[in-house]
């Protein structure tokens, strides 16, 4: 059998657990926003009437930059969400 050096429970480092949890949530939100930008860009590529490729790539590039800025700043994702709504509206107008 394996011998343990001490039978005491391991120290509960809640700070490290919370930090890991917040990092996971932050990364999940960033991944979801990037996925939404890709989805809107794909709609723009396929169904856009004019300048669909330019609008799609520009939306992807600006969206990625906004997500990186929000990720680094630790903000509440207002820049990324606002840009996603704007990109979606521009794509919707271009599609119709």
mmCIF file with all atom_site columns, C-alpha atoms in Angstrom:
data_model
loop_
_atom_site.group_PDB
_atom_site.id
_atom_site.type_symbol
_atom_site.label_atom_id
_atom_site.label_alt_id
_atom_site.label_comp_id
_atom_site.label_asym_id
_atom_site.label_entity_id
_atom_site.label_seq_id
_atom_site.pdbx_PDB_ins_code
_atom_site.Cartn_x
_atom_site.Cartn_y
_atom_site.Cartn_z
_atom_site.occupancy
_atom_site.B_iso_or_equiv
_atom_site.pdbx_formal_charge
_atom_site.auth_seq_id
_atom_site.auth_comp_id
_atom_site.auth_asym_id
_atom_site.auth_atom_id
_atom_site.pdbx_PDB_model_num
ATOM 1  C CA . UNK A 1 1  ? 0.000   0.000  0.000   1.00 0.00 ? 1  UNK A CA 1
ATOM 2  C CA . UNK A 1 2  ? 1.033   3.538  -0.573  1.00 0.00 ? 2  UNK A CA 1
ATOM 3  C CA . UNK A 1 3  ? 2.029   5.505  2.448   1.00 0.00 ? 3  UNK A CA 1
ATOM 4  C CA . UNK A 1 4  ? 0.960   9.085  2.826   1.00 0.00 ? 4  UNK A CA 1
ATOM 5  C CA . UNK A 1 5  ? 3.195   11.629 4.476   1.00 0.00 ? 5  UNK A CA 1
ATOM 6  C CA . UNK A 1 6  ? 0.328   13.210 6.342   1.00 0.00 ? 6  UNK A CA 1
ATOM 7  C CA . UNK A 1 7  ? -3.257  12.291 6.920   1.00 0.00 ? 7  UNK A CA 1
ATOM 8  C CA . UNK A 1 8  ? -4.376  15.904 7.137   1.00 0.00 ? 8  UNK A CA 1
ATOM 9  C CA . UNK A 1 9  ? -6.649  17.179 4.382   1.00 0.00 ? 9  UNK A CA 1
ATOM 10 C CA . UNK A 1 10 ? -5.045  19.280 1.720   1.00 0.00 ? 10 UNK A CA 1
ATOM 11 C CA . UNK A 1 11 ? -5.212  22.993 2.194   1.00 0.00 ? 11 UNK A CA 1
ATOM 12 C CA . UNK A 1 12 ? -8.245  24.535 0.574   1.00 0.00 ? 12 UNK A CA 1
ATOM 13 C CA . UNK A 1 13 ? -6.927  27.239 -1.674  1.00 0.00 ? 13 UNK A CA 1
ATOM 14 C CA . UNK A 1 14 ? -10.206 28.852 -2.645  1.00 0.00 ? 14 UNK A CA 1
ATOM 15 C CA . UNK A 1 15 ? -8.428  31.796 -4.245  1.00 0.00 ? 15 UNK A CA 1
ATOM 16 C CA . UNK A 1 16 ? -6.826  29.529 -6.813  1.00 0.00 ? 16 UNK A CA 1
ATOM 17 C CA . UNK A 1 17 ? -10.115 27.734 -7.464  1.00 0.00 ? 17 UNK A CA 1
ATOM 18 C CA . UNK A 1 18 ? -11.973 31.004 -7.978  1.00 0.00 ? 18 UNK A CA 1
ATOM 19 C CA . UNK A 1 19 ? -9.239  32.312 -10.245 1.00 0.00 ? 19 UNK A CA 1
ATOM 20 C CA . UNK A 1 20 ? -9.374  29.173 -12.377 1.00 0.00 ? 20 UNK A CA 1
ATOM 21 C CA . UNK A 1 21 ? -13.182 29.327 -12.508 1.00 0.00 ? 21 UNK A CA 1
ATOM 22 C CA . UNK A 1 22 ? -13.226 32.985 -13.565 1.00 0.00 ? 22 UNK A CA 1
ATOM 23 C CA . UNK A 1 23 ? -10.580 32.278 -16.184 1.00 0.00 ? 23 UNK A CA 1
ATOM 24 C CA . UNK A 1 24 ? -12.658 29.421 -17.566 1.00 0.00 ? 24 UNK A CA 1
ATOM 25 C CA . UNK A 1 25 ? -15.796 31.572 -17.734 1.00 0.00 ? 25 UNK A CA 1
ATOM 26 C CA . UNK A 1 26 ? -13.886 34.422 -19.357 1.00 0.00 ? 26 UNK A CA 1
ATOM 27 C CA . UNK A 1 27 ? -12.436 32.082 -21.982 1.00 0.00 ? 27 UNK A CA 1
ATOM 28 C CA . UNK A 1 28 ? -15.830 30.504 -22.637 1.00 0.00 ? 28 UNK A CA 1
ATOM 29 C CA . UNK A 1 29 ? -17.433 33.896 -23.248 1.00 0.00 ? 29 UNK A CA 1
ATOM 30 C CA . UNK A 1 30 ? -14.600 34.897 -25.579 1.00 0.00 ? 30 UNK A CA 1
ATOM 31 C CA . UNK A 1 31 ? -14.965 31.644 -27.533 1.00 0.00 ? 31 UNK A CA 1
ATOM 32 C CA . UNK A 1 32 ? -18.739 32.107 -27.804 1.00 0.00 ? 32 UNK A CA 1
ATOM 33 C CA . UNK A 1 33 ? -18.328 35.655 -29.102 1.00 0.00 ? 33 UNK A CA 1
ATOM 34 C CA . UNK A 1 34 ? -15.731 34.604 -31.674 1.00 0.00 ? 34 UNK A CA 1
ATOM 35 C CA . UNK A 1 35 ? -18.067 31.805 -32.786 1.00 0.00 ? 35 UNK A CA 1
ATOM 36 C CA . UNK A 1 36 ? -20.922 34.293 -33.177 1.00 0.00 ? 36 UNK A CA 1
ATOM 37 C CA . UNK A 1 37 ? -18.712 36.580 -35.290 1.00 0.00 ? 37 UNK A CA 1
ATOM 38 C CA . UNK A 1 38 ? -17.777 33.619 -37.498 1.00 0.00 ? 38 UNK A CA 1
ATOM 39 C CA . UNK A 1 39 ? -21.433 32.662 -37.874 1.00 0.00 ? 39 UNK A CA 1
ATOM 40 C CA . UNK A 1 40 ? -22.461 36.169 -38.946 1.00 0.00 ? 40 UNK A CA 1
ATOM 41 C CA . UNK A 1 41 ? -19.483 36.352 -41.318 1.00 0.00 ? 41 UNK A CA 1
ATOM 42 C CA . UNK A 1 42 ? -20.492 33.061 -42.926 1.00 0.00 ? 42 UNK A CA 1
ATOM 43 C CA . UNK A 1 43 ? -23.996 34.429 -43.488 1.00 0.00 ? 43 UNK A CA 1
ATOM 44 C CA . UNK A 1 44 ? -22.441 37.545 -45.013 1.00 0.00 ? 44 UNK A CA 1
ATOM 45 C CA . UNK A 1 45 ? -20.188 35.465 -47.281 1.00 0.00 ? 45 UNK A CA 1
ATOM 46 C CA . UNK A 1 46 ? -23.032 33.319 -48.574 1.00 0.00 ? 46 UNK A CA 1
ATOM 47 C CA . UNK A 1 47 ? -26.059 35.584 -48.756 1.00 0.00 ? 47 UNK A CA 1
ATOM 48 C CA . UNK A 1 48 ? -24.634 39.098 -49.037 1.00 0.00 ? 48 UNK A CA 1
ATOM 49 C CA . UNK A 1 49 ? -25.662 41.138 -52.073 1.00 0.00 ? 49 UNK A CA 1
ATOM 50 C CA . UNK A 1 50 ? -22.744 43.539 -52.430 1.00 0.00 ? 50 UNK A CA 1
ATOM 51 C CA . UNK A 1 51 ? -19.218 43.528 -51.016 1.00 0.00 ? 51 UNK A CA 1
ATOM 52 C CA . UNK A 1 52 ? -20.014 40.348 -49.108 1.00 0.00 ? 52 UNK A CA 1
ATOM 53 C CA . UNK A 1 53 ? -16.414 39.130 -48.873 1.00 0.00 ? 53 UNK A CA 1
ATOM 54 C CA . UNK A 1 54 ? -15.072 42.503 -47.773 1.00 0.00 ? 54 UNK A CA 1
ATOM 55 C CA . UNK A 1 55 ? -17.809 42.946 -45.164 1.00 0.00 ? 55 UNK A CA 1
ATOM 56 C CA . UNK A 1 56 ? -17.332 39.398 -43.850 1.00 0.00 ? 56 UNK A CA 1
ATOM 57 C CA . UNK A 1 57 ? -13.579 39.632 -43.441 1.00 0.00 ? 57 UNK A CA 1
ATOM 58 C CA . UNK A 1 58 ? -13.762 43.137 -42.010 1.00 0.00 ? 58 UNK A CA 1
ATOM 59 C CA . UNK A 1 59 ? -16.353 41.984 -39.483 1.00 0.00 ? 59 UNK A CA 1
ATOM 60 C CA . UNK A 1 60 ? -14.211 38.994 -38.514 1.00 0.00 ? 60 UNK A CA 1
ATOM 61 C CA . UNK A 1 61 ? -11.103 41.124 -38.106 1.00 0.00 ? 61 UNK A CA 1
ATOM 62 C CA . UNK A 1 62 ? -12.785 43.868 -36.090 1.00 0.00 ? 62 UNK A CA 1
ATOM 63 C CA . UNK A 1 63 ? -14.660 41.286 -34.018 1.00 0.00 ? 63 UNK A CA 1
ATOM 64 C CA . UNK A 1 64 ? -11.479 39.431 -33.122 1.00 0.00 ? 64 UNK A CA 1
ATOM 65 C CA . UNK A 1 65 ? -9.789  42.686 -32.138 1.00 0.00 ? 65 UNK A CA 1
ATOM 66 C CA . UNK A 1 66 ? -12.774 43.700 -29.991 1.00 0.00 ? 66 UNK A CA 1
ATOM 67 C CA . UNK A 1 67 ? -12.849 40.317 -28.240 1.00 0.00 ? 67 UNK A CA 1
ATOM 68 C CA . UNK A 1 68 ? -9.116  40.515 -27.530 1.00 0.00 ? 68 UNK A CA 1
ATOM 69 C CA . UNK A 1 69 ? -9.488  44.043 -26.140 1.00 0.00 ? 69 UNK A CA 1
ATOM 70 C CA . UNK A 1 70 ? -12.391 43.020 -23.913 1.00 0.00 ? 70 UNK A CA 1
ATOM 71 C CA . UNK A 1 71 ? -10.552 39.877 -22.791 1.00 0.00 ? 71 UNK A CA 1
ATOM 72 C CA . UNK A 1 72 ? -7.438  41.814 -21.847 1.00 0.00 ? 72 UNK A CA 1
ATOM 73 C CA . UNK A 1 73 ? -9.298  44.692 -20.207 1.00 0.00 ? 73 UNK A CA 1
ATOM 74 C CA . UNK A 1 74 ? -11.499 42.421 -18.127 1.00 0.00 ? 74 UNK A CA 1
ATOM 75 C CA . UNK A 1 75 ? -14.533 44.476 -19.034 1.00 0.00 ? 75 UNK A CA 1
ATOM 76 C CA . UNK A 1 76 ? -18.114 43.316 -19.269 1.00 0.00 ? 76 UNK A CA 1
ATOM 77 C CA . UNK A 1 77 ? -17.889 42.529 -23.014 1.00 0.00 ? 77 UNK A CA 1
ATOM 78 C CA . UNK A 1 78 ? -19.771 45.692 -24.073 1.00 0.00 ? 78 UNK A CA 1
ATOM 79 C CA . UNK A 1 79 ? -17.428 46.466 -26.974 1.00 0.00 ? 79 UNK A CA 1
ATOM 80 C CA . UNK A 1 80 ? -17.595 42.953 -28.413 1.00 0.00 ? 80 UNK A CA 1
ATOM 81 C CA . UNK A 1 81 ? -21.346 42.582 -27.946 1.00 0.00 ? 81 UNK A CA 1
ATOM 82 C CA . UNK A 1 82 ? -22.046 46.000 -29.439 1.00 0.00 ? 82 UNK A CA 1
ATOM 83 C CA . UNK A 1 83 ? -19.845 45.308 -32.435 1.00 0.00 ? 83 UNK A CA 1
ATOM 84 C CA . UNK A 1 84 ? -21.508 41.913 -32.907 1.00 0.00 ? 84 UNK A CA 1
ATOM 85 C CA . UNK A 1 85 ? -24.963 43.524 -32.946 1.00 0.00 ? 85 UNK A CA 1
ATOM 86 C CA . UNK A 1 86 ? -23.743 46.171 -35.411 1.00 0.00 ? 86 UNK A CA 1
ATOM 87 C CA . UNK A 1 87 ? -22.131 43.545 -37.636 1.00 0.00 ? 87 UNK A CA 1
ATOM 88 C CA . UNK A 1 88 ? -25.326 41.482 -37.535 1.00 0.00 ? 88 UNK A CA 1
ATOM 89 C CA . UNK A 1 89 ? -27.454 44.482 -38.498 1.00 0.00 ? 89 UNK A CA 1
ATOM 90 C CA . UNK A 1 90 ? -25.147 45.408 -41.367 1.00 0.00 ? 90 UNK A CA 1
ATOM 91 C CA . UNK A 1 91 ? -25.243 41.804 -42.588 1.00 0.00 ? 91 UNK A CA 1
ATOM 92 C CA . UNK A 1 92 ? -29.035 41.694 -42.285 1.00 0.00 ? 92 UNK A CA 1
ATOM 93 C CA . UNK A 1 93 ? -29.378 44.863 -44.352 1.00 0.00 ? 93 UNK A CA 1
ATOM 94 C CA . UNK A 1 94 ? -26.918 43.511 -46.937 1.00 0.00 ? 94 UNK A CA 1
ATOM 95 C CA . UNK A 1 95 ? -28.760 40.190 -47.178 1.00 0.00 ? 95 UNK A CA 1
ATOM 96 C CA . UNK A 1 96 ? -32.234 41.643 -47.641 1.00 0.00 ? 96 UNK A CA 1
#
